[in-house]
Amino acid sequence: MVQLDNGGEERRVRLRRLDDCLTILEQAHELDLTLVTAGMAEALSERVPTIREGMVIADAIEEVLRQQEPYMIQVRPEVTRRVRRRRDPFDVRLLLQRR
């Protein structure tokens, strides 16, 4: 099995966090929302500070994808695939109820 250095592990963690941001934005888009809400912006701002309330969701998704690019280039494929246990799935409707 290939051992990752701390930098490799940090990149993987960052990618996973950005993936979580994409999940929130994609769920909102599927619910036909067009703008980032205050709750969404608050939840995402720590990981992607350029996402703001009132931003078009499609633009926010593009911003997350841009943030992912440098990490995608540096991550090498694993020899064996490990399955990451996910937390309970995030439901964007919980954020929308806080309005």
PDB file of N, CA and C in Angstrom:
ATOM      1  N   MET A   1       0.840  -1.180   0.000  1.00  0.00           N
ATOM      2  CA  MET A   1       0.000   0.000   0.000  1.00  0.00           C
ATOM      3  C   MET A   1       0.888   1.247   0.000  1.00  0.00           C
ATOM      4  N   VAL A   2       0.444   2.302  -0.686  1.00  0.00           N
ATOM      5  CA  VAL A   2       1.202   3.536  -0.806  1.00  0.00           C
ATOM      6  C   VAL A   2       0.923   4.406   0.409  1.00  0.00           C
ATOM      7  N   GLN A   3       1.970   4.906   1.029  1.00  0.00           N
ATOM      8  CA  GLN A   3       1.827   5.819   2.151  1.00  0.00           C
ATOM      9  C   GLN A   3       1.815   7.250   1.629  1.00  0.00           C
ATOM     10  N   LEU A   4       0.877   8.057   2.085  1.00  0.00           N
ATOM     11  CA  LEU A   4       0.820   9.457   1.682  1.00  0.00           C
ATOM     12  C   LEU A   4       1.557  10.310   2.693  1.00  0.00           C
ATOM     13  N   ASP A   5       2.282  11.311   2.204  1.00  0.00           N
ATOM     14  CA  ASP A   5       2.898  12.251   3.126  1.00  0.00           C
ATOM     15  C   ASP A   5       1.812  13.179   3.657  1.00  0.00           C
ATOM     16  N   ASN A   6       2.153  14.014   4.628  1.00  0.00           N
ATOM     17  CA  ASN A   6       1.157  14.924   5.203  1.00  0.00           C
ATOM     18  C   ASN A   6       0.575  15.850   4.157  1.00  0.00           C
ATOM     19  N   GLY A   7       1.388  16.319   3.210  1.00  0.00           N
ATOM     20  CA  GLY A   7       0.891  17.189   2.150  1.00  0.00           C
ATOM     21  C   GLY A   7      -0.146  16.492   1.301  1.00  0.00           C
ATOM     22  N   GLY A   8       0.088  15.221   0.981  1.00  0.00           N
ATOM     23  CA  GLY A   8      -0.876  14.458   0.196  1.00  0.00           C
ATOM     24  C   GLY A   8      -2.179  14.270   0.938  1.00  0.00           C
ATOM     25  N   GLU A   9      -2.089  13.997   2.212  1.00  0.00           N
ATOM     26  CA  GLU A   9      -3.298  13.817   3.017  1.00  0.00           C
ATOM     27  C   GLU A   9      -4.053  15.143   3.143  1.00  0.00           C
ATOM     28  N   GLU A  10      -3.326  16.233   3.307  1.00  0.00           N
ATOM     29  CA  GLU A  10      -3.975  17.547   3.404  1.00  0.00           C
ATOM     30  C   GLU A  10      -4.715  17.880   2.113  1.00  0.00           C
ATOM     31  N   ARG A  11      -4.116  17.553   0.969  1.00  0.00           N
ATOM     32  CA  ARG A  11      -4.785  17.805  -0.314  1.00  0.00           C
ATOM     33  C   ARG A  11      -6.060  16.975  -0.423  1.00  0.00           C
ATOM     34  N   ARG A  12      -5.992  15.731   0.007  1.00  0.00           N
ATOM     35  CA  ARG A  12      -7.172  14.856  -0.051  1.00  0.00           C
ATOM     36  C   ARG A  12      -8.283  15.400   0.846  1.00  0.00           C
ATOM     37  N   VAL A  13      -7.937  15.859   2.031  1.00  0.00           N
ATOM     38  CA  VAL A  13      -8.924  16.415   2.954  1.00  0.00           C
ATOM     39  C   VAL A  13      -9.553  17.663   2.342  1.00  0.00           C
ATOM     40  N   ARG A  14      -8.720  18.515   1.757  1.00  0.00           N
ATOM     41  CA  ARG A  14      -9.231  19.741   1.128  1.00  0.00           C
ATOM     42  C   ARG A  14     -10.187  19.398  -0.022  1.00  0.00           C
ATOM     43  N   LEU A  15      -9.822  18.413  -0.823  1.00  0.00           N
ATOM     44  CA  LEU A  15     -10.699  17.996  -1.918  1.00  0.00           C
ATOM     45  C   LEU A  15     -12.035  17.479  -1.392  1.00  0.00           C
ATOM     46  N   ARG A  16     -11.989  16.701  -0.327  1.00  0.00           N
ATOM     47  CA  ARG A  16     -13.240  16.181   0.253  1.00  0.00           C
ATOM     48  C   ARG A  16     -14.121  17.322   0.760  1.00  0.00           C
ATOM     49  N   ARG A  17     -13.491  18.309   1.384  1.00  0.00           N
ATOM     50  CA  ARG A  17     -14.268  19.455   1.892  1.00  0.00           C
ATOM     51  C   ARG A  17     -14.885  20.243   0.741  1.00  0.00           C
ATOM     52  N   LEU A  18     -14.139  20.406  -0.336  1.00  0.00           N
ATOM     53  CA  LEU A  18     -14.685  21.101  -1.498  1.00  0.00           C
ATOM     54  C   LEU A  18     -15.796  20.280  -2.149  1.00  0.00           C
ATOM     55  N   ASP A  19     -15.659  18.970  -2.133  1.00  0.00           N
ATOM     56  CA  ASP A  19     -16.729  18.097  -2.637  1.00  0.00           C
ATOM     57  C   ASP A  19     -18.006  18.284  -1.820  1.00  0.00           C
ATOM     58  N   ASP A  20     -17.854  18.439  -0.512  1.00  0.00           N
ATOM     59  CA  ASP A  20     -19.019  18.683   0.347  1.00  0.00           C
ATOM     60  C   ASP A  20     -19.700  19.994  -0.044  1.00  0.00           C
ATOM     61  N   CYS A  21     -18.903  21.007  -0.379  1.00  0.00           N
ATOM     62  CA  CYS A  21     -19.459  22.289  -0.826  1.00  0.00           C
ATOM     63  C   CYS A  21     -20.242  22.106  -2.123  1.00  0.00           C
ATOM     64  N   LEU A  22     -19.674  21.337  -3.038  1.00  0.00           N
ATOM     65  CA  LEU A  22     -20.374  21.067  -4.298  1.00  0.00           C
ATOM     66  C   LEU A  22     -21.702  20.363  -4.049  1.00  0.00           C
ATOM     67  N   THR A  23     -21.713  19.441  -3.119  1.00  0.00           N
ATOM     68  CA  THR A  23     -22.943  18.711  -2.802  1.00  0.00           C
ATOM     69  C   THR A  23     -24.041  19.669  -2.347  1.00  0.00           C
ATOM     70  N   ILE A  24     -23.696  20.589  -1.464  1.00  0.00           N
ATOM     71  CA  ILE A  24     -24.674  21.566  -0.969  1.00  0.00           C
ATOM     72  C   ILE A  24     -25.218  22.397  -2.125  1.00  0.00           C
ATOM     73  N   LEU A  25     -24.322  22.901  -2.967  1.00  0.00           N
ATOM     74  CA  LEU A  25     -24.738  23.757  -4.079  1.00  0.00           C
ATOM     75  C   LEU A  25     -25.559  22.982  -5.116  1.00  0.00           C
ATOM     76  N   GLU A  26     -25.157  21.757  -5.391  1.00  0.00           N
ATOM     77  CA  GLU A  26     -25.898  20.946  -6.364  1.00  0.00           C
ATOM     78  C   GLU A  26     -27.292  20.602  -5.848  1.00  0.00           C
ATOM     79  N   GLN A  27     -27.408  20.317  -4.554  1.00  0.00           N
ATOM     80  CA  GLN A  27     -28.730  20.040  -3.984  1.00  0.00           C
ATOM     81  C   GLN A  27     -29.627  21.266  -4.091  1.00  0.00           C
ATOM     82  N   ALA A  28     -29.063  22.424  -3.809  1.00  0.00           N
ATOM     83  CA  ALA A  28     -29.842  23.660  -3.914  1.00  0.00           C
ATOM     84  C   ALA A  28     -30.287  23.884  -5.358  1.00  0.00           C
ATOM     85  N   HIS A  29     -29.401  23.634  -6.291  1.00  0.00           N
ATOM     86  CA  HIS A  29     -29.722  23.787  -7.707  1.00  0.00           C
ATOM     87  C   HIS A  29     -30.845  22.830  -8.109  1.00  0.00           C
ATOM     88  N   GLU A  30     -30.783  21.593  -7.614  1.00  0.00           N
ATOM     89  CA  GLU A  30     -31.832  20.612  -7.904  1.00  0.00           C
ATOM     90  C   GLU A  30     -33.179  21.017  -7.314  1.00  0.00           C
ATOM     91  N   LEU A  31     -33.141  21.813  -6.255  1.00  0.00           N
ATOM     92  CA  LEU A  31     -34.380  22.324  -5.651  1.00  0.00           C
ATOM     93  C   LEU A  31     -34.846  23.610  -6.336  1.00  0.00           C
ATOM     94  N   ASP A  32     -34.242  23.907  -7.487  1.00  0.00           N
ATOM     95  CA  ASP A  32     -34.589  25.072  -8.311  1.00  0.00           C
ATOM     96  C   ASP A  32     -34.261  26.409  -7.657  1.00  0.00           C
ATOM     97  N   LEU A  33     -33.327  26.423  -6.726  1.00  0.00           N
ATOM     98  CA  LEU A  33     -32.852  27.697  -6.192  1.00  0.00           C
ATOM     99  C   LEU A  33     -31.860  28.276  -7.189  1.00  0.00           C
ATOM    100  N   THR A  34     -31.830  29.580  -7.291  1.00  0.00           N
ATOM    101  CA  THR A  34     -30.902  30.203  -8.235  1.00  0.00           C
ATOM    102  C   THR A  34     -29.836  31.034  -7.546  1.00  0.00           C
ATOM    103  N   LEU A  35     -30.096  31.454  -6.305  1.00  0.00           N
ATOM    104  CA  LEU A  35     -29.144  32.297  -5.586  1.00  0.00           C
ATOM    105  C   LEU A  35     -28.716  31.640  -4.274  1.00  0.00           C
ATOM    106  N   VAL A  36     -27.484  31.894  -3.888  1.00  0.00           N
ATOM    107  CA  VAL A  36     -26.945  31.398  -2.613  1.00  0.00           C
ATOM    108  C   VAL A  36     -27.654  32.125  -1.481  1.00  0.00           C
ATOM    109  N   THR A  37     -28.191  31.369  -0.533  1.00  0.00           N
ATOM    110  CA  THR A  37     -28.871  31.963   0.628  1.00  0.00           C
ATOM    111  C   THR A  37     -27.845  32.334   1.687  1.00  0.00           C
ATOM    112  N   ALA A  38     -28.296  33.080   2.683  1.00  0.00           N
ATOM    113  CA  ALA A  38     -27.404  33.475   3.779  1.00  0.00           C
ATOM    114  C   ALA A  38     -26.884  32.242   4.514  1.00  0.00           C
ATOM    115  N   GLY A  39     -27.748  31.266   4.759  1.00  0.00           N
ATOM    116  CA  GLY A  39     -27.333  30.050   5.455  1.00  0.00           C
ATOM    117  C   GLY A  39     -26.317  29.256   4.667  1.00  0.00           C
ATOM    118  N   MET A  40     -26.529  29.168   3.368  1.00  0.00           N
ATOM    119  CA  MET A  40     -25.575  28.460   2.516  1.00  0.00           C
ATOM    120  C   MET A  40     -24.235  29.183   2.512  1.00  0.00           C
ATOM    121  N   ALA A  41     -24.276  30.497   2.364  1.00  0.00           N
ATOM    122  CA  ALA A  41     -23.040  31.278   2.329  1.00  0.00           C
ATOM    123  C   ALA A  41     -22.256  31.102   3.628  1.00  0.00           C
ATOM    124  N   GLU A  42     -22.969  31.100   4.741  1.00  0.00           N
ATOM    125  CA  GLU A  42     -22.316  30.911   6.035  1.00  0.00           C
ATOM    126  C   GLU A  42     -21.665  29.532   6.129  1.00  0.00           C
ATOM    127  N   ALA A  43     -22.388  28.517   5.662  1.00  0.00           N
ATOM    128  CA  ALA A  43     -21.871  27.148   5.733  1.00  0.00           C
ATOM    129  C   ALA A  43     -20.669  26.942   4.813  1.00  0.00           C
ATOM    130  N   LEU A  44     -20.638  27.650   3.698  1.00  0.00           N
ATOM    131  CA  LEU A  44     -19.584  27.443   2.705  1.00  0.00           C
ATOM    132  C   LEU A  44     -18.410  28.405   2.843  1.00  0.00           C
ATOM    133  N   SER A  45     -18.605  29.529   3.505  1.00  0.00           N
ATOM    134  CA  SER A  45     -17.600  30.592   3.501  1.00  0.00           C
ATOM    135  C   SER A  45     -16.264  30.184   4.112  1.00  0.00           C
ATOM    136  N   GLU A  46     -16.279  29.278   5.072  1.00  0.00           N
ATOM    137  CA  GLU A  46     -15.015  28.842   5.683  1.00  0.00           C
ATOM    138  C   GLU A  46     -14.162  28.075   4.670  1.00  0.00           C
ATOM    139  N   ARG A  47     -14.802  27.321   3.807  1.00  0.00           N
ATOM    140  CA  ARG A  47     -14.083  26.500   2.832  1.00  0.00           C
ATOM    141  C   ARG A  47     -13.860  27.223   1.515  1.00  0.00           C
ATOM    142  N   VAL A  48     -14.815  28.060   1.119  1.00  0.00           N
ATOM    143  CA  VAL A  48     -14.693  28.826  -0.127  1.00  0.00           C
ATOM    144  C   VAL A  48     -15.132  30.257   0.182  1.00  0.00           C
ATOM    145  N   PRO A  49     -14.191  31.090   0.646  1.00  0.00           N
ATOM    146  CA  PRO A  49     -14.547  32.437   1.105  1.00  0.00           C
ATOM    147  C   PRO A  49     -15.112  33.356   0.021  1.00  0.00           C
ATOM    148  N   THR A  50     -14.934  33.013  -1.240  1.00  0.00           N
ATOM    149  CA  THR A  50     -15.431  33.865  -2.317  1.00  0.00           C
ATOM    150  C   THR A  50     -16.923  33.678  -2.586  1.00  0.00           C
ATOM    151  N   ILE A  51     -17.540  32.698  -1.952  1.00  0.00           N
ATOM    152  CA  ILE A  51     -18.986  32.486  -2.120  1.00  0.00           C
ATOM    153  C   ILE A  51     -19.717  33.396  -1.140  1.00  0.00           C
ATOM    154  N   ARG A  52     -20.629  34.185  -1.695  1.00  0.00           N
ATOM    155  CA  ARG A  52     -21.367  35.172  -0.903  1.00  0.00           C
ATOM    156  C   ARG A  52     -22.870  35.004  -1.088  1.00  0.00           C
ATOM    157  N   GLU A  53     -23.617  35.484  -0.110  1.00  0.00           N
ATOM    158  CA  GLU A  53     -25.071  35.490  -0.210  1.00  0.00           C
ATOM    159  C   GLU A  53     -25.493  36.286  -1.448  1.00  0.00           C
ATOM    160  N   GLY A  54     -26.471  35.759  -2.192  1.00  0.00           N
ATOM    161  CA  GLY A  54     -26.976  36.441  -3.372  1.00  0.00           C
ATOM    162  C   GLY A  54     -26.248  36.072  -4.655  1.00  0.00           C
ATOM    163  N   MET A  55     -25.160  35.342  -4.527  1.00  0.00           N
ATOM    164  CA  MET A  55     -24.405  34.897  -5.695  1.00  0.00           C
ATOM    165  C   MET A  55     -25.237  33.861  -6.459  1.00  0.00           C
ATOM    166  N   VAL A  56     -25.123  33.855  -7.772  1.00  0.00           N
ATOM    167  CA  VAL A  56     -25.822  32.859  -8.577  1.00  0.00           C
ATOM    168  C   VAL A  56     -25.216  31.480  -8.257  1.00  0.00           C
ATOM    169  N   ILE A  57     -26.063  30.499  -7.993  1.00  0.00           N
ATOM    170  CA  ILE A  57     -25.592  29.175  -7.588  1.00  0.00           C
ATOM    171  C   ILE A  57     -24.678  28.565  -8.647  1.00  0.00           C
ATOM    172  N   ALA A  58     -25.018  28.732  -9.914  1.00  0.00           N
ATOM    173  CA  ALA A  58     -24.161  28.190 -10.979  1.00  0.00           C
ATOM    174  C   ALA A  58     -22.759  28.801 -10.907  1.00  0.00           C
ATOM    175  N   ASP A  59     -22.667  30.092 -10.585  1.00  0.00           N
ATOM    176  CA  ASP A  59     -21.356  30.747 -10.440  1.00  0.00           C
ATOM    177  C   ASP A  59     -20.615  30.214  -9.215  1.00  0.00           C
ATOM    178  N   ALA A  60     -21.362  29.954  -8.146  1.00  0.00           N
ATOM    179  CA  ALA A  60     -20.746  29.406  -6.933  1.00  0.00           C
ATOM    180  C   ALA A  60     -20.182  28.011  -7.205  1.00  0.00           C
ATOM    181  N   ILE A  61     -20.915  27.202  -7.981  1.00  0.00           N
ATOM    182  CA  ILE A  61     -20.418  25.873  -8.347  1.00  0.00           C
ATOM    183  C   ILE A  61     -19.131  26.005  -9.140  1.00  0.00           C
ATOM    184  N   GLU A  62     -19.098  26.916 -10.092  1.00  0.00           N
ATOM    185  CA  GLU A  62     -17.888  27.148 -10.884  1.00  0.00           C
ATOM    186  C   GLU A  62     -16.722  27.581 -10.000  1.00  0.00           C
ATOM    187  N   GLU A  63     -17.008  28.379  -8.995  1.00  0.00           N
ATOM    188  CA  GLU A  63     -15.952  28.836  -8.076  1.00  0.00           C
ATOM    189  C   GLU A  63     -15.371  27.660  -7.300  1.00  0.00           C
ATOM    190  N   VAL A  64     -16.225  26.758  -6.838  1.00  0.00           N
ATOM    191  CA  VAL A  64     -15.735  25.570  -6.122  1.00  0.00           C
ATOM    192  C   VAL A  64     -14.892  24.707  -7.059  1.00  0.00           C
ATOM    193  N   LEU A  65     -15.351  24.534  -8.284  1.00  0.00           N
ATOM    194  CA  LEU A  65     -14.576  23.740  -9.252  1.00  0.00           C
ATOM    195  C   LEU A  65     -13.208  24.374  -9.511  1.00  0.00           C
ATOM    196  N   ARG A  66     -13.170  25.701  -9.596  1.00  0.00           N
ATOM    197  CA  ARG A  66     -11.877  26.406  -9.768  1.00  0.00           C
ATOM    198  C   ARG A  66     -10.959  26.156  -8.572  1.00  0.00           C
ATOM    199  N   GLN A  67     -11.543  26.166  -7.391  1.00  0.00           N
ATOM    200  CA  GLN A  67     -10.756  25.927  -6.172  1.00  0.00           C
ATOM    201  C   GLN A  67     -10.206  24.504  -6.150  1.00  0.00           C
ATOM    202  N   GLN A  68     -10.928  23.568  -6.765  1.00  0.00           N
ATOM    203  CA  GLN A  68     -10.504  22.170  -6.777  1.00  0.00           C
ATOM    204  C   GLN A  68      -9.364  21.905  -7.760  1.00  0.00           C
ATOM    205  N   GLU A  69      -9.281  22.673  -8.828  1.00  0.00           N
ATOM    206  CA  GLU A  69      -8.331  22.387  -9.900  1.00  0.00           C
ATOM    207  C   GLU A  69      -6.900  22.130  -9.429  1.00  0.00           C
ATOM    208  N   PRO A  70      -6.316  22.996  -8.620  1.00  0.00           N
ATOM    209  CA  PRO A  70      -4.915  22.745  -8.234  1.00  0.00           C
ATOM    210  C   PRO A  70      -4.733  21.442  -7.456  1.00  0.00           C
ATOM    211  N   TYR A  71      -5.741  21.055  -6.712  1.00  0.00           N
ATOM    212  CA  TYR A  71      -5.651  19.830  -5.924  1.00  0.00           C
ATOM    213  C   TYR A  71      -5.828  18.598  -6.794  1.00  0.00           C
ATOM    214  N   MET A  72      -6.639  18.712  -7.821  1.00  0.00           N
ATOM    215  CA  MET A  72      -6.880  17.584  -8.711  1.00  0.00           C
ATOM    216  C   MET A  72      -5.608  17.217  -9.476  1.00  0.00           C
ATOM    217  N   ILE A  73      -4.849  18.190  -9.864  1.00  0.00           N
ATOM    218  CA  ILE A  73      -3.633  17.953 -10.636  1.00  0.00           C
ATOM    219  C   ILE A  73      -2.589  17.237  -9.790  1.00  0.00           C
ATOM    220  N   GLN A  74      -2.531  17.541  -8.506  1.00  0.00           N
ATOM    221  CA  GLN A  74      -1.476  17.021  -7.646  1.00  0.00           C
ATOM    222  C   GLN A  74      -1.780  15.655  -7.042  1.00  0.00           C
ATOM    223  N   VAL A  75      -3.022  15.237  -7.033  1.00  0.00           N
ATOM    224  CA  VAL A  75      -3.378  13.972  -6.398  1.00  0.00           C
ATOM    225  C   VAL A  75      -3.095  12.827  -7.365  1.00  0.00           C
ATOM    226  N   ARG A  76      -2.304  11.869  -6.906  1.00  0.00           N
ATOM    227  CA  ARG A  76      -1.997  10.694  -7.719  1.00  0.00           C
ATOM    228  C   ARG A  76      -3.017   9.605  -7.443  1.00  0.00           C
ATOM    229  N   PRO A  77      -3.303   8.774  -8.457  1.00  0.00           N
ATOM    230  CA  PRO A  77      -4.241   7.679  -8.210  1.00  0.00           C
ATOM    231  C   PRO A  77      -3.689   6.715  -7.166  1.00  0.00           C
ATOM    232  N   GLU A  78      -4.564   6.172  -6.375  1.00  0.00           N
ATOM    233  CA  GLU A  78      -4.155   5.225  -5.348  1.00  0.00           C
ATOM    234  C   GLU A  78      -3.989   3.830  -5.958  1.00  0.00           C
ATOM    235  N   VAL A  79      -3.110   3.046  -5.356  1.00  0.00           N
ATOM    236  CA  VAL A  79      -2.940   1.667  -5.802  1.00  0.00           C
ATOM    237  C   VAL A  79      -4.169   0.855  -5.410  1.00  0.00           C
ATOM    238  N   THR A  80      -4.645   1.053  -4.185  1.00  0.00           N
ATOM    239  CA  THR A  80      -5.870   0.395  -3.744  1.00  0.00           C
ATOM    240  C   THR A  80      -6.863   1.479  -3.351  1.00  0.00           C
ATOM    241  N   ARG A  81      -8.102   1.230  -3.613  1.00  0.00           N
ATOM    242  CA  ARG A  81      -9.130   2.225  -3.307  1.00  0.00           C
ATOM    243  C   ARG A  81      -9.722   1.937  -1.934  1.00  0.00           C
ATOM    244  N   ARG A  82      -9.680   2.952  -1.098  1.00  0.00           N
ATOM    245  CA  ARG A  82     -10.306   2.846   0.214  1.00  0.00           C
ATOM    246  C   ARG A  82     -11.643   3.552   0.164  1.00  0.00           C
ATOM    247  N   VAL A  83     -12.619   2.964   0.785  1.00  0.00           N
ATOM    248  CA  VAL A  83     -13.943   3.571   0.834  1.00  0.00           C
ATOM    249  C   VAL A  83     -14.021   4.417   2.086  1.00  0.00           C
ATOM    250  N   ARG A  84     -14.323   5.688   1.887  1.00  0.00           N
ATOM    251  CA  ARG A  84     -14.431   6.614   3.008  1.00  0.00           C
ATOM    252  C   ARG A  84     -15.846   6.548   3.561  1.00  0.00           C
ATOM    253  N   ARG A  85     -15.921   6.384   4.857  1.00  0.00           N
ATOM    254  CA  ARG A  85     -17.239   6.400   5.495  1.00  0.00           C
ATOM    255  C   ARG A  85     -17.710   7.839   5.561  1.00  0.00           C
ATOM    256  N   ARG A  86     -18.873   8.068   5.033  1.00  0.00           N
ATOM    257  CA  ARG A  86     -19.433   9.418   5.024  1.00  0.00           C
ATOM    258  C   ARG A  86     -20.294   9.630   6.251  1.00  0.00           C
ATOM    259  N   ARG A  87     -20.347  10.879   6.631  1.00  0.00           N
ATOM    260  CA  ARG A  87     -21.301  11.243   7.683  1.00  0.00           C
ATOM    261  C   ARG A  87     -22.689  11.102   7.100  1.00  0.00           C
ATOM    262  N   ASP A  88     -23.684  11.328   7.918  1.00  0.00           N
ATOM    263  CA  ASP A  88     -25.037  11.342   7.379  1.00  0.00           C
ATOM    264  C   ASP A  88     -25.077  12.356   6.254  1.00  0.00           C
ATOM    265  N   PRO A  89     -25.803  12.067   5.189  1.00  0.00           N
ATOM    266  CA  PRO A  89     -25.849  12.996   4.063  1.00  0.00           C
ATOM    267  C   PRO A  89     -26.379  14.352   4.499  1.00  0.00           C
ATOM    268  N   PHE A  90     -25.786  15.388   3.961  1.00  0.00           N
ATOM    269  CA  PHE A  90     -26.210  16.747   4.286  1.00  0.00           C
ATOM    270  C   PHE A  90     -27.459  17.073   3.483  1.00  0.00           C
ATOM    271  N   ASP A  91     -28.432  17.663   4.106  1.00  0.00           N
ATOM    272  CA  ASP A  91     -29.653  18.045   3.420  1.00  0.00           C
ATOM    273  C   ASP A  91     -29.744  19.569   3.404  1.00  0.00           C
ATOM    274  N   VAL A  92     -29.644  20.148   2.215  1.00  0.00           N
ATOM    275  CA  VAL A  92     -29.635  21.603   2.081  1.00  0.00           C
ATOM    276  C   VAL A  92     -30.938  22.216   2.603  1.00  0.00           C
ATOM    277  N   ARG A  93     -32.016  21.438   2.655  1.00  0.00           N
ATOM    278  CA  ARG A  93     -33.273  21.969   3.162  1.00  0.00           C
ATOM    279  C   ARG A  93     -33.162  22.438   4.609  1.00  0.00           C
ATOM    280  N   LEU A  94     -32.227  21.843   5.381  1.00  0.00           N
ATOM    281  CA  LEU A  94     -32.026  22.290   6.762  1.00  0.00           C
ATOM    282  C   LEU A  94     -31.537  23.740   6.797  1.00  0.00           C
ATOM    283  N   LEU A  95     -30.656  24.093   5.874  1.00  0.00           N
ATOM    284  CA  LEU A  95     -30.191  25.472   5.798  1.00  0.00           C
ATOM    285  C   LEU A  95     -31.316  26.404   5.349  1.00  0.00           C
ATOM    286  N   LEU A  96     -32.130  25.937   4.436  1.00  0.00           N
ATOM    287  CA  LEU A  96     -33.187  26.782   3.902  1.00  0.00           C
ATOM    288  C   LEU A  96     -34.266  27.072   4.940  1.00  0.00           C
ATOM    289  N   GLN A  97     -34.432  26.176   5.901  1.00  0.00           N
ATOM    290  CA  GLN A  97     -35.434  26.383   6.946  1.00  0.00           C
ATOM    291  C   GLN A  97     -35.042  27.506   7.901  1.00  0.00           C
ATOM    292  N   ARG A  98     -33.765  27.858   7.939  1.00  0.00           N
ATOM    293  CA  ARG A  98     -33.260  28.883   8.870  1.00  0.00           C
ATOM    294  C   ARG A  98     -33.566  30.295   8.393  1.00  0.00           C
ATOM    295  N   ARG A  99     -34.117  30.453   7.218  1.00  0.00           N
ATOM    296  CA  ARG A  99     -34.337  31.805   6.668  1.00  0.00           C
ATOM    297  C   ARG A  99     -35.196  32.661   7.541  1.00  0.00           C
TER     298      ARG A  99
END
